XYZ file of C-alpha atoms in Angstrom:
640
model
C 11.070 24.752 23.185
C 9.522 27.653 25.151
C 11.169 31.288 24.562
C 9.418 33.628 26.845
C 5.961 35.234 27.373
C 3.590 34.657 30.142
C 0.888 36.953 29.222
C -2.242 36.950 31.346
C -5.386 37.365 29.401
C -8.322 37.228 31.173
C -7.938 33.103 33.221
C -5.642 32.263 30.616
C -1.616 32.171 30.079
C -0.023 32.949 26.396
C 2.869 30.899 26.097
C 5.171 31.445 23.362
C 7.061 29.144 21.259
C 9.958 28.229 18.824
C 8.943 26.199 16.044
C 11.873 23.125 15.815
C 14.637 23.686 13.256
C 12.875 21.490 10.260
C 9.731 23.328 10.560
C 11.425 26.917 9.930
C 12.936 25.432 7.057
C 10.405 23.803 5.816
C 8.357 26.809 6.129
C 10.744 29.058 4.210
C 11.070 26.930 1.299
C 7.258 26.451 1.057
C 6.640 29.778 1.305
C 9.275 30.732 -1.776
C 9.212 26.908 -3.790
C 5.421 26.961 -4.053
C 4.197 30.345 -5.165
C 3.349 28.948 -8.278
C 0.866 26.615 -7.521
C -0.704 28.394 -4.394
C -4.212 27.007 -4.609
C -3.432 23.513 -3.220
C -3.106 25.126 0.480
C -6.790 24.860 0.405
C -6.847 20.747 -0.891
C -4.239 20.288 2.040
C -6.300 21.857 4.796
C -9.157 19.881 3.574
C -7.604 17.024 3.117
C -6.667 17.482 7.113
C -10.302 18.291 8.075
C -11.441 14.742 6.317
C -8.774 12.424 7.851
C -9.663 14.679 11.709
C -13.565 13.256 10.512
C -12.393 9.716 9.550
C -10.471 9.341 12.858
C -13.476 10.376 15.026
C -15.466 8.439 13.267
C -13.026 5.135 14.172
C -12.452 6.277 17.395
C -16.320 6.259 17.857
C -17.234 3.052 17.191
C -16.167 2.090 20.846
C -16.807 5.796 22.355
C -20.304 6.548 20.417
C -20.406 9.351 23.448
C -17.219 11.220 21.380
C -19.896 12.644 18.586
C -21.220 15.036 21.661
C -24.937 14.568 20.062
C -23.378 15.925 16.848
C -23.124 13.180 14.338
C -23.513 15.009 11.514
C -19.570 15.140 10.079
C -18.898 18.003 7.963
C -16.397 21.221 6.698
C -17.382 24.550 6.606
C -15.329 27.203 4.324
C -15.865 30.923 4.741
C -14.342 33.952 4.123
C -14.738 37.376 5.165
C -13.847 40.019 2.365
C -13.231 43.053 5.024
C -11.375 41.454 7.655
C -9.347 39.309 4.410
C -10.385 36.047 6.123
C -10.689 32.809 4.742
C -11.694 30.506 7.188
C -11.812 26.305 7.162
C -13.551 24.911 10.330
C -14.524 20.812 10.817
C -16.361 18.990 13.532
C -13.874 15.978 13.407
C -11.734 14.405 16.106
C -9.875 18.108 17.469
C -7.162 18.233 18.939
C -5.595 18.317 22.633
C -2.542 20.900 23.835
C -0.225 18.602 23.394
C -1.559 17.111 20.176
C -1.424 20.514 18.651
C 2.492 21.340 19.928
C 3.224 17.407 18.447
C 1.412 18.471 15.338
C 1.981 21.430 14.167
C 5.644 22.705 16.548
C 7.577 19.675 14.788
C 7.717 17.225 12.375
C 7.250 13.976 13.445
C 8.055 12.343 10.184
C 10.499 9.649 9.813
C 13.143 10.371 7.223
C 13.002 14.235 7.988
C 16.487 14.462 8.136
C 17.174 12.593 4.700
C 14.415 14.929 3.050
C 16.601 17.904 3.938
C 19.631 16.499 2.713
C 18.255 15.867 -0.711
C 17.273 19.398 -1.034
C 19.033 21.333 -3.914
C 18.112 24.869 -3.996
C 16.422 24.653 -7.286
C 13.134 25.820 -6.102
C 11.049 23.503 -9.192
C 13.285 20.490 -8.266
C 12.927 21.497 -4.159
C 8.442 21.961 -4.755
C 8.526 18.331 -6.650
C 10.597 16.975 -3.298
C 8.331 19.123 -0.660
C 5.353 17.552 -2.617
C 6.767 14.351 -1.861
C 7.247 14.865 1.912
C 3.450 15.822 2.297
C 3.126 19.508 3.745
C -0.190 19.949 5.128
C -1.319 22.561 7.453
C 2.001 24.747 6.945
C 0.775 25.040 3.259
C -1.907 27.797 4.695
C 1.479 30.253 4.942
C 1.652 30.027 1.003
C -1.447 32.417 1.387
C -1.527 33.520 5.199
C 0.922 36.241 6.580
C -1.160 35.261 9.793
C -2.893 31.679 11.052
C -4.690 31.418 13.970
C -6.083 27.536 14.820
C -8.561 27.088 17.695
C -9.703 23.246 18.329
C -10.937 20.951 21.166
C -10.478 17.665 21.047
C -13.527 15.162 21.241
C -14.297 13.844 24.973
C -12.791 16.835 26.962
C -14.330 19.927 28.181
C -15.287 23.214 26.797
C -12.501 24.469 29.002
C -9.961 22.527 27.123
C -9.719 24.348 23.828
C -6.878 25.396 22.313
C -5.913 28.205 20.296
C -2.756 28.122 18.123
C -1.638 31.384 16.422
C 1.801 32.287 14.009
C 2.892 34.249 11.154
C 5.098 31.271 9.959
C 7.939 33.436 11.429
C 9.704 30.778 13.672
C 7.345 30.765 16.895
C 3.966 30.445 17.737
C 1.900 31.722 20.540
C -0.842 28.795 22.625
C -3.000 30.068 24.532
C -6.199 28.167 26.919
C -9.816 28.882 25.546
C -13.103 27.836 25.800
C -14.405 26.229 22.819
C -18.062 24.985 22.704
C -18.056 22.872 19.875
C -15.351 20.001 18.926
C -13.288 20.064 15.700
C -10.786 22.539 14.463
C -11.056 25.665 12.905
C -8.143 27.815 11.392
C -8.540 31.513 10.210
C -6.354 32.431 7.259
C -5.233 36.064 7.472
C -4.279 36.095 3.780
C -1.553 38.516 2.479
C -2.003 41.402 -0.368
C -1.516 39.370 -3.197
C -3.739 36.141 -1.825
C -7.076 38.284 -1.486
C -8.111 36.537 -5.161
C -9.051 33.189 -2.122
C -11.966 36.032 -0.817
C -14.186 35.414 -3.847
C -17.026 32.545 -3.388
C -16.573 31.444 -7.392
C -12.907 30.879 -6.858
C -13.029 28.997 -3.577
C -15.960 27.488 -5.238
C -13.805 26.243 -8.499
C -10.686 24.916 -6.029
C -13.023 23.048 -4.179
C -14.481 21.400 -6.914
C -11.107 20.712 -8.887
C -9.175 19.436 -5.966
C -11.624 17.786 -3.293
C -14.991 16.580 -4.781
C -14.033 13.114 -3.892
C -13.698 14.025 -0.226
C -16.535 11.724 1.695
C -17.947 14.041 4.179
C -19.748 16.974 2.998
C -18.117 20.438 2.267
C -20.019 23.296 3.340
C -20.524 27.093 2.391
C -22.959 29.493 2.108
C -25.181 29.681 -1.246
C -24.677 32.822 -3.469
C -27.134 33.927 -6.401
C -27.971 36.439 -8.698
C -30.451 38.533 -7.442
C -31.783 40.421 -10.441
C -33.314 43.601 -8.526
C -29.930 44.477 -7.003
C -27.906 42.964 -10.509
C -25.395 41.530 -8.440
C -24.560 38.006 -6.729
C -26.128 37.927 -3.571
C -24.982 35.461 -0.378
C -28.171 33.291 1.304
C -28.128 32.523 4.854
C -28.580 29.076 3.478
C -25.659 26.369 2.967
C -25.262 24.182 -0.088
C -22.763 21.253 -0.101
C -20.266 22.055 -2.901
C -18.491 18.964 -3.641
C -20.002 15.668 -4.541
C -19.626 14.337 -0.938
C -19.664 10.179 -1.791
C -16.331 8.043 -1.093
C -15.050 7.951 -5.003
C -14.368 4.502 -4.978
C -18.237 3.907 -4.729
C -19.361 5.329 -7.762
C -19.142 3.489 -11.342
C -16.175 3.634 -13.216
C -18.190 4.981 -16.155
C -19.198 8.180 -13.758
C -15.334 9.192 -12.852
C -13.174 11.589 -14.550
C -9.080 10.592 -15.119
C -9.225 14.345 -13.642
C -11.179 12.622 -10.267
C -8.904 9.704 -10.307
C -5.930 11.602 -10.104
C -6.880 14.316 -7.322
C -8.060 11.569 -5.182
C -4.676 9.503 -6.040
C -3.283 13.355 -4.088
C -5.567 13.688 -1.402
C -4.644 10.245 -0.308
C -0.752 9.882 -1.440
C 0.402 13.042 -0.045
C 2.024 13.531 -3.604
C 1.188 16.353 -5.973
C 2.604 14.657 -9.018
C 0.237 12.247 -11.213
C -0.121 8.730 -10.562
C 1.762 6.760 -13.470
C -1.719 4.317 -13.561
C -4.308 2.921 -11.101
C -7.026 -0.056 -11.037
C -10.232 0.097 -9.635
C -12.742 -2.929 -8.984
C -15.458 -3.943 -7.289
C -14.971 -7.813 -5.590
C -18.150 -9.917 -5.101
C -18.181 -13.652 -3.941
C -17.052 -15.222 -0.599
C -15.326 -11.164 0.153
C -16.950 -8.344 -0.879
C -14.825 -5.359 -1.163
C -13.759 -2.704 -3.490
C -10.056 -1.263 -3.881
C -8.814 1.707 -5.544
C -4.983 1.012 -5.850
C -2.698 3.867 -7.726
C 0.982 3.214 -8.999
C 2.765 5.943 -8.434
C 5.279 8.194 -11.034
C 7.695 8.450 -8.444
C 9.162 6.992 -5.574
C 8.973 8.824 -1.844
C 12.284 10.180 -0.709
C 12.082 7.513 1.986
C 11.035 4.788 0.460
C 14.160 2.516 1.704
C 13.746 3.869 5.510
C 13.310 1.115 7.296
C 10.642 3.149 9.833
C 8.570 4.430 7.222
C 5.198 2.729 7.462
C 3.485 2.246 4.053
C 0.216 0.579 3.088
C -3.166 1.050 2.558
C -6.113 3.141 3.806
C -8.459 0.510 5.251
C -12.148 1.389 5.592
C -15.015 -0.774 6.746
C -18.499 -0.122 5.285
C -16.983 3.251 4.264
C -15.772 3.879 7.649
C -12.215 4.551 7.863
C -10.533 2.338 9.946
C -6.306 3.040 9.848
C -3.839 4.507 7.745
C -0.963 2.519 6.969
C -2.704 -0.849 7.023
C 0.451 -2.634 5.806
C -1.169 -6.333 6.052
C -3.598 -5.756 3.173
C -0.085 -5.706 0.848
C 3.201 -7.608 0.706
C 6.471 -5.580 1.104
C 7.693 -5.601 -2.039
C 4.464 -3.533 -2.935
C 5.150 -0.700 -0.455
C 5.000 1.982 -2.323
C 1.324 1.204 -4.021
C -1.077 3.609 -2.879
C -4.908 3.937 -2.259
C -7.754 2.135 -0.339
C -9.492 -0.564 0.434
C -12.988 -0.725 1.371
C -14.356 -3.956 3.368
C -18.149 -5.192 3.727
C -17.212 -8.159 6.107
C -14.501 -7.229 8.322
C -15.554 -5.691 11.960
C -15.538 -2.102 12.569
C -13.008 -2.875 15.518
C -10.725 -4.407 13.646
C -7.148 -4.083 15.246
C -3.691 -4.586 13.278
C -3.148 -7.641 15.394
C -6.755 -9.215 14.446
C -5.363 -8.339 10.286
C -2.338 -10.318 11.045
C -4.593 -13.357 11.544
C -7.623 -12.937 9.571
C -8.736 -15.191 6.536
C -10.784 -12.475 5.135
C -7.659 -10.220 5.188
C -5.492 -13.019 3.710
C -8.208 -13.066 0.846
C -8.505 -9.308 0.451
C -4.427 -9.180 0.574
C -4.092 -12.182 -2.311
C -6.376 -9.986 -4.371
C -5.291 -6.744 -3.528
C -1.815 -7.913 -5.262
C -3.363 -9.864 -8.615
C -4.735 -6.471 -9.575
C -1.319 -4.760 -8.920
C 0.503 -7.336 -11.071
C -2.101 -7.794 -13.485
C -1.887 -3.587 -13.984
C 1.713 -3.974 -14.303
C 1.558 -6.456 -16.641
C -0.697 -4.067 -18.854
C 1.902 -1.526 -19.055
C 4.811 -3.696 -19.434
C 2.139 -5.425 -22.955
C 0.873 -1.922 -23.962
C 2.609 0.985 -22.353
C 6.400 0.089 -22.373
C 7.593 3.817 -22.042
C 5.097 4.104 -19.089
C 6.551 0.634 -17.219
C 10.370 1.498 -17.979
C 9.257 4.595 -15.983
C 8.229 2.602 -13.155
C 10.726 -0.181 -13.119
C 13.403 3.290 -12.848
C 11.447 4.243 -9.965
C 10.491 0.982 -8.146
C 12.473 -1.675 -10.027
C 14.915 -2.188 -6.450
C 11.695 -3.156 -4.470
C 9.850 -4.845 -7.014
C 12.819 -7.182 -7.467
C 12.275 -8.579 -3.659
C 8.930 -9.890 -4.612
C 11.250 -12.824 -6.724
C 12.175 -13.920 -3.332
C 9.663 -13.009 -1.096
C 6.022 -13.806 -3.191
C 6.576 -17.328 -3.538
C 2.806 -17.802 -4.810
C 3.269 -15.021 -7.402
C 6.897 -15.996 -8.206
C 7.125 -16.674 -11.721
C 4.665 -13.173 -12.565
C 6.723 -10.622 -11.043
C 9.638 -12.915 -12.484
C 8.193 -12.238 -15.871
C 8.111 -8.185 -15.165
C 11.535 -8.315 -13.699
C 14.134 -5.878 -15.650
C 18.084 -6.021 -15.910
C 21.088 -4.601 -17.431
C 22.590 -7.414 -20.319
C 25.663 -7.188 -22.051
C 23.215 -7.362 -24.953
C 22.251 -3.676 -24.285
C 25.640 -2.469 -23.007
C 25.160 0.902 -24.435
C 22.539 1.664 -22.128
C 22.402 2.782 -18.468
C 18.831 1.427 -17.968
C 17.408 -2.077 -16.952
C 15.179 -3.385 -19.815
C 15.693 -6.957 -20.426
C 13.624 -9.391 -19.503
C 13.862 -12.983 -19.020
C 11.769 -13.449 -21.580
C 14.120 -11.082 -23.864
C 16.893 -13.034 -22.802
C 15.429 -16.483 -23.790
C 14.202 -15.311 -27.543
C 18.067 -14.436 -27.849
C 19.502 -17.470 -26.855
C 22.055 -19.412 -29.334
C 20.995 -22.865 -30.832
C 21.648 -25.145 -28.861
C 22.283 -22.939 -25.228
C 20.220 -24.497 -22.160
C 21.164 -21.905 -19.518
C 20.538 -18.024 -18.459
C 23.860 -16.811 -17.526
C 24.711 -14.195 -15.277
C 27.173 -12.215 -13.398
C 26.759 -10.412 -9.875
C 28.505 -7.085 -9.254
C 28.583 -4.348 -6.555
C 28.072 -1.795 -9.859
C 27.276 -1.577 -13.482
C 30.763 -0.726 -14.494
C 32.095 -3.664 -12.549
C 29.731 -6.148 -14.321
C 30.477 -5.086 -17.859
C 34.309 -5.120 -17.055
C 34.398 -8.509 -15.110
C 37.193 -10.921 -16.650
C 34.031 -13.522 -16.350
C 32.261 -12.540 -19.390
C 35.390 -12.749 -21.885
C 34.365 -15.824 -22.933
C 30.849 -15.388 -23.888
C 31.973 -11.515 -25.312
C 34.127 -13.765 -28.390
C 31.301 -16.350 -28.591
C 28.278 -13.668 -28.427
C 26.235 -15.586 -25.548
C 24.316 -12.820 -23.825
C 24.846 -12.431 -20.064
C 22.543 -10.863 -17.532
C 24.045 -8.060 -15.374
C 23.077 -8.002 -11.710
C 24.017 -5.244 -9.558
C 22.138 -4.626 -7.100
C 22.117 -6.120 -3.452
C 18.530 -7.204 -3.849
C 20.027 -9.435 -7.111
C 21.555 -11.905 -4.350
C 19.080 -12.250 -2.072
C 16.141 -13.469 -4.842
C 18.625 -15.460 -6.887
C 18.151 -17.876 -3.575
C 14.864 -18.766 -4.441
C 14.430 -18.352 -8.304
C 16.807 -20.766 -9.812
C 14.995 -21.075 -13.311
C 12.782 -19.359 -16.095
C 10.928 -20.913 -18.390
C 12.900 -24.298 -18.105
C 16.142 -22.500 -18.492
C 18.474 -22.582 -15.305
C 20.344 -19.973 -13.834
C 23.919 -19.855 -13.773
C 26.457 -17.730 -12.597
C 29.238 -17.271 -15.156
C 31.323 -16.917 -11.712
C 30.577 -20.094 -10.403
C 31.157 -24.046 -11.029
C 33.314 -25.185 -13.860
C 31.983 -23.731 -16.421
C 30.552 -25.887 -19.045
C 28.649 -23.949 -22.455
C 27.914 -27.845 -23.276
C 26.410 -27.514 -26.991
C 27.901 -23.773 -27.167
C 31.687 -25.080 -26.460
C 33.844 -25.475 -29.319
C 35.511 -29.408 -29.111
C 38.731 -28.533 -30.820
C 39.094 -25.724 -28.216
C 38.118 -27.627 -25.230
C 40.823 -30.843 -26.148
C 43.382 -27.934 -26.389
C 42.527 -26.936 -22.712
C 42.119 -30.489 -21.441
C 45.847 -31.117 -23.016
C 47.252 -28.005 -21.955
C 46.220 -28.470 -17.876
C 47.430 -32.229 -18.135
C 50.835 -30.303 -19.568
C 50.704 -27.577 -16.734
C 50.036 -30.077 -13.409
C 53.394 -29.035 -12.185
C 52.796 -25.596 -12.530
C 49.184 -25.743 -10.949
C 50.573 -27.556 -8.297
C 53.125 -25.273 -7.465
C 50.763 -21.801 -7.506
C 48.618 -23.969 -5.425
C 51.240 -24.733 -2.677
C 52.507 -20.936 -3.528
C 49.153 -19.374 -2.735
C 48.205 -22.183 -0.247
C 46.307 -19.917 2.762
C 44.451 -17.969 0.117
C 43.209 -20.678 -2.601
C 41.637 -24.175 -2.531
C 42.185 -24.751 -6.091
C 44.196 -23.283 -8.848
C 43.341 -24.985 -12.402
C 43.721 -23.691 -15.866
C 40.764 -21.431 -17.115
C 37.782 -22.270 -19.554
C 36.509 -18.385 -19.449
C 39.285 -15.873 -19.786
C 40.523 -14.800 -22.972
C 42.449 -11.505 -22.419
C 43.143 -11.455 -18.210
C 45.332 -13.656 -16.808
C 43.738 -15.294 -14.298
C 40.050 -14.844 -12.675
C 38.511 -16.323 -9.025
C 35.478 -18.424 -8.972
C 33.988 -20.090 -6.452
C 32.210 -23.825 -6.457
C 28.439 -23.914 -7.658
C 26.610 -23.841 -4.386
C 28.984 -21.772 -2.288
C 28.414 -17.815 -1.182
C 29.658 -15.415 -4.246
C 32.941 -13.241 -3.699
C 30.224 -10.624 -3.571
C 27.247 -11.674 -2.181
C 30.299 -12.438 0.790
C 31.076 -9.134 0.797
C 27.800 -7.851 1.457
C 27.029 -9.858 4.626
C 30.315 -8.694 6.147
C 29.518 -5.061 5.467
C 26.111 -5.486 6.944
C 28.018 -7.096 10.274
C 26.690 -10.474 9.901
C 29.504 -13.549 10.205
C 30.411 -15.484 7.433
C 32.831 -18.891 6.836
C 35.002 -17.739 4.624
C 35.429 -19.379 1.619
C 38.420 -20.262 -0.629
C 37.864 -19.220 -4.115
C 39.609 -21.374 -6.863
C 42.235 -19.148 -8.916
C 41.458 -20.283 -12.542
C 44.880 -18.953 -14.947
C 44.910 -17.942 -18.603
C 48.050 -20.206 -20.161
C 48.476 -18.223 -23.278
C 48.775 -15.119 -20.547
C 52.379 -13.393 -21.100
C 52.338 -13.173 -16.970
C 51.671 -16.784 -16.720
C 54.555 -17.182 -19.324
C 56.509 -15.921 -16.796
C 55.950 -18.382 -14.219
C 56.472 -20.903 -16.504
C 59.928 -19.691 -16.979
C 62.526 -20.483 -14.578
C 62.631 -17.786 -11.439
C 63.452 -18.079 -8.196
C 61.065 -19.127 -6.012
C 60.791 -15.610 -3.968
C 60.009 -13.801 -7.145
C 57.783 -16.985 -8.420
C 55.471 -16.378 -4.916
C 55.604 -12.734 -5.552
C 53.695 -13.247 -8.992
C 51.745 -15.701 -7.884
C 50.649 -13.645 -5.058
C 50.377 -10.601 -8.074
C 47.694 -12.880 -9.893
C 45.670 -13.554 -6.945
C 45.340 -10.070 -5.952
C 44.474 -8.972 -8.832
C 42.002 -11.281 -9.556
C 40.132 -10.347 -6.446
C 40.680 -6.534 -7.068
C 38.599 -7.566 -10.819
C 35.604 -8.849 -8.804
C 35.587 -6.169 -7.140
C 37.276 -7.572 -3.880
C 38.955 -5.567 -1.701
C 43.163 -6.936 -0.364
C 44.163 -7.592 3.049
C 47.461 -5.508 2.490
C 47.119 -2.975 -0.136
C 50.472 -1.324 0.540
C 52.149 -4.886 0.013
C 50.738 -5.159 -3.444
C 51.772 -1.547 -4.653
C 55.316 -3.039 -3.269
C 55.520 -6.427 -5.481
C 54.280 -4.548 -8.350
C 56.617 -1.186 -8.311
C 59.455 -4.054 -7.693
C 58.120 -5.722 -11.179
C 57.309 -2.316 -13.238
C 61.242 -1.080 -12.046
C 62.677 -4.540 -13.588
């Protein structure tokens, strides 16, 4: 949004902008959240002056005439102590006008409006979230009272530079200029209290602790002692201060956990640690290396459905996209790092990785080494996986129905809530867990599916097993539904819904118990038959109940028909569904079903039967076609 200000200067027009909304804010909370860990403005702008290097080095495979004789990719640093200057310049891709107003005017992120949402006001909590979002170039106002940015893009003329200036006060001026050279360069005007960024050993020292693993080299000008003056003297000769090599090249043996972990936020975006990574070198039919990092926490937008995720994919260390999503399943989105190719073509389009066998190869092994890590920290490092199953558990659970050729691993990581741990709010049990506990004699995994915790510990289903001790799995999340379509069995042991079928705990039943139950439905046929005709529109079966033990009466539904809530789900989500009758299963010993076995009228007889039914569904967490209606009927039976 323009605000004002044509100001001739010399051929050229000053124009004068308003930074959007998100940017002010974003600005402001930067500015005041991150004051205690300043130094990373100078990893972020770095980190920007690499990726502007790797994306003219992509773009050039098909445009070698974009390196303007200038192949040599580097970053200068430089500071001026008397004009309290720190300046970062780069000879990468540049920018255009209108790639500098995109840029740096707005944020084009998806999810913006979420991230400011979840802000609290807590300035530690609000610096872990900004950390999250990724803050790049507005980090230099951390340090800067004053930024001025002046860059040409690659291809266009000298005439087309662009410089940018601000003091992160809500506009920005852009003004036409001629710029010899391509790249970017932005001048830090640092404030009072920043001037400790004007000394070489301390831009030295940040450098070193925060981007030695960036590819390209990193450029300033040499300083020694000089023992007839006694004092450090500055060369007119430049010495590369970082190591300048792509880390994932170098030996294992030769990186730091220190390395590791500043690469894992020069390429995440996050400032936190990584929870663990893997690192290997592939030889054989593909030759590749990947450097994949699980991450300690999840993205704020990790379940927006436009946020692109993936790997960096380079080629011969040649960076060739961000966000190359092929290279990993979905239910991996939020692994990070890269992957490094010696076979794939340097022109290698996301429509050519959607067909390639080398890809499909790369992708297959890309994912062993994410599940094999995983599987190392679920063996050796349980605090360190409950960590990430808190954090990633929801997406990792899609992989049960999506990875079909990995099915039974990620099965084996999987994590739920089980009325054997029903003191805790966390999802540790495994199948495996499950299976050591299992009564003599027991040949299934039993389950129930619920729209929350609470509902599944609560749900009249699980009376039965609660007085015999037969642990049950508690599933409560949407994702639950969708994978128990495809995995129907662990270890030999089937899967079965304590909600569904007639239930049978073959070896587990007790046979005194069951011919009491057989006897007391062939005694009760006339009642059965009469809450069926009763409650006719609304049931397909009424019979009398192998599971309940304190409720009077529950719903389940046949074995291979949708559950009341995976039903409920589909209609929220607007797709149609065929309603199904649920079969209303009664507790005889019940003192409400006592009641219909009395003698009443037949209005008040529908009215409980109707009572039963509703709250039944209301149990399963169902929700009644006339709420009102039921308040009624059971005010008229509380007033009796």
């Amino acid at each position: 949004m323009t605000t004002a200000t044509d100001q001739p200067t010399g051929d050229t027009v000053k124009e004068t902008r308003a930074f959007q909304t998100e940017v002010k804010q974003l600005l402001q909370l930067m500015i005041h959240s991150l004051y205690s860990n300043r130094e990373i403005f100078l990893r972020e702008l770095i980190s920007n002056a690499s990726d502007a290097a790797d994306k003219l080095r992509f773009e050039a495979v098909t445009s070698p005439q974009l390196f303007e004789n200038d192949a040599e990719l580097k970053i200068r640093v430089s500071f001026d102590k008397d004009a309290g200057t720190l300046t970062i310049a780069d000879n990468g891709i540049g920018m255009s006008r209108d790639e500098v107003i995109a840029n740096i005017g707005t944020i084009a992120k998806s999810g913006t409006k979420e991230f400011f949402a979840k802000l609290s006001g807590d300035q530690q909590k609000d610096a872990n979230l900004i950390g999250q979002f990724g803050v790049g170039f507005y980090s230099a106002f951390i340090v800067a009272d004053r930024v001025t940015l002046t860059t040409r893009r690659a291809g266009l003329d000298a005439s087309a530079g662009v410089k940018w200036e601000s003091a992160g006060d809500g506009e920005f001026t852009l003004e036409a200029v001629e710029k010899a050279s391509r790249g970017t360069e932005i001048v830090l005007h640092l404030k009072d209290d920043a001037k400790e960024f004007l000394d070489d050993w301390r831009i030295k020292s940040v450098i070193r602790k925060y981007s030695d693993h960036i590819q390209l080299p990193i450029l300033m000008k040499k300083t020694e002692w000089d023992a007839e003056a006694k004092a450090q003297v500055t060369r007119d000769e430049d010495e590369t201060i970082n190591q300048a090599n792509a880390i994932w090249t170098r030996a294992k043996a030769d990186i730091t956990d220190e390395q590791y972990q500043e690469f894992y936020k020069h390429v995440s975006h996050d400032w936190q640690p990584p929870l663990a990574w893997t690192h290997a070198k592939v030889e054989g039919r593909q030759e590749y290396t990947e450097l994949l990092y699980i991450p300690s926490q999840p993205p704020f937008d990790m379940f927006d459905r436009e946020r692109k995720h993936g790997l960096k994919l380079y080629v011969r260390r040649v960076f060739i996209m961000e966000d190359a999503e092929q290279l990993l399943p979905r239910y991996l989105r939020f692994v990070k790092g890269v992957v490094d190719s010696n076979d794939l073509p340097l022109n290698v389009s996301r429509e050519i990785l959607q067909q390639s066998k080398d890809v499909d190869a790369i992708r297959s092994g890309c994912v062993k080494k994410v599940l094999g890590l995983l599987e190392d920290l679920a063996e050796n490092q349980k605090d360190k996986y409950a960590k990430f199953w808190d954090a990633f558990g929801r997406v990792f659970k899609e992989g049960m129905g999506e990875d079909f050729a990995n099915k039974e691993r990620v099965s084996k990581l999987a994590r739920f809530y089980s009325t054997h741990e029903s003191g805790t709010a966390t999802q540790s049990v495994s199948f495996a867990d499950y299976v050591s506990r299992m009564k003599h004699g027991q040949e299934k995994i039993y389950y129930v599916t619920a729209d929350s915790l609470t509902a599944a510990q609560n749900s009249p289903h699980l009376e039965v097993f609660k007085k015999k001790g037969i642990e049950v799995l508690l599933l409560t999340e949407s994702v639950d539904e969708w994978w128990l379509g495809s995995v129907d069995e662990f270890d030999g042991k089937k899967l079965q819904s304590v909600a569904k079928g007639d239930l049978d705990l073959g070896a587990l039943a007790d046979e005194e118990e069951k011919k009491a139950a057989e006897k007391t439905a062939d005694e009760l046929k006339p009642l059965l038959e009469k809450i069926k005709t009763s409650l006719a529109e609304k049931v397909k079966e009424v019979r009398v109940t192998h599971r309940l033990t304190e409720s009077p009466a529950c719903l389940v539904v046949d074995e291979h028909e949708l559950s009341g809530n995976l039903e409920r789900m589909l209609k929220a989500a607007g797709q149609k569904v065929n309603a199904v009758k649920p079969i209303l299963e009664i507790n005889p010993t019940h003192p409400l079903v006592e009641k219909l076995k009395a003698d009443v009228e037949a209005e008040t007889f529908d009215s409980l039967s109707l009572i039963l039914f509703e709250q039944s569904l209301l149990a399963e967490g169902g929700q009644l076609e006339d709420p009102a209606g039921f308040v009624k009927r059971v005010n008229q039976f509380m007033l009796r």
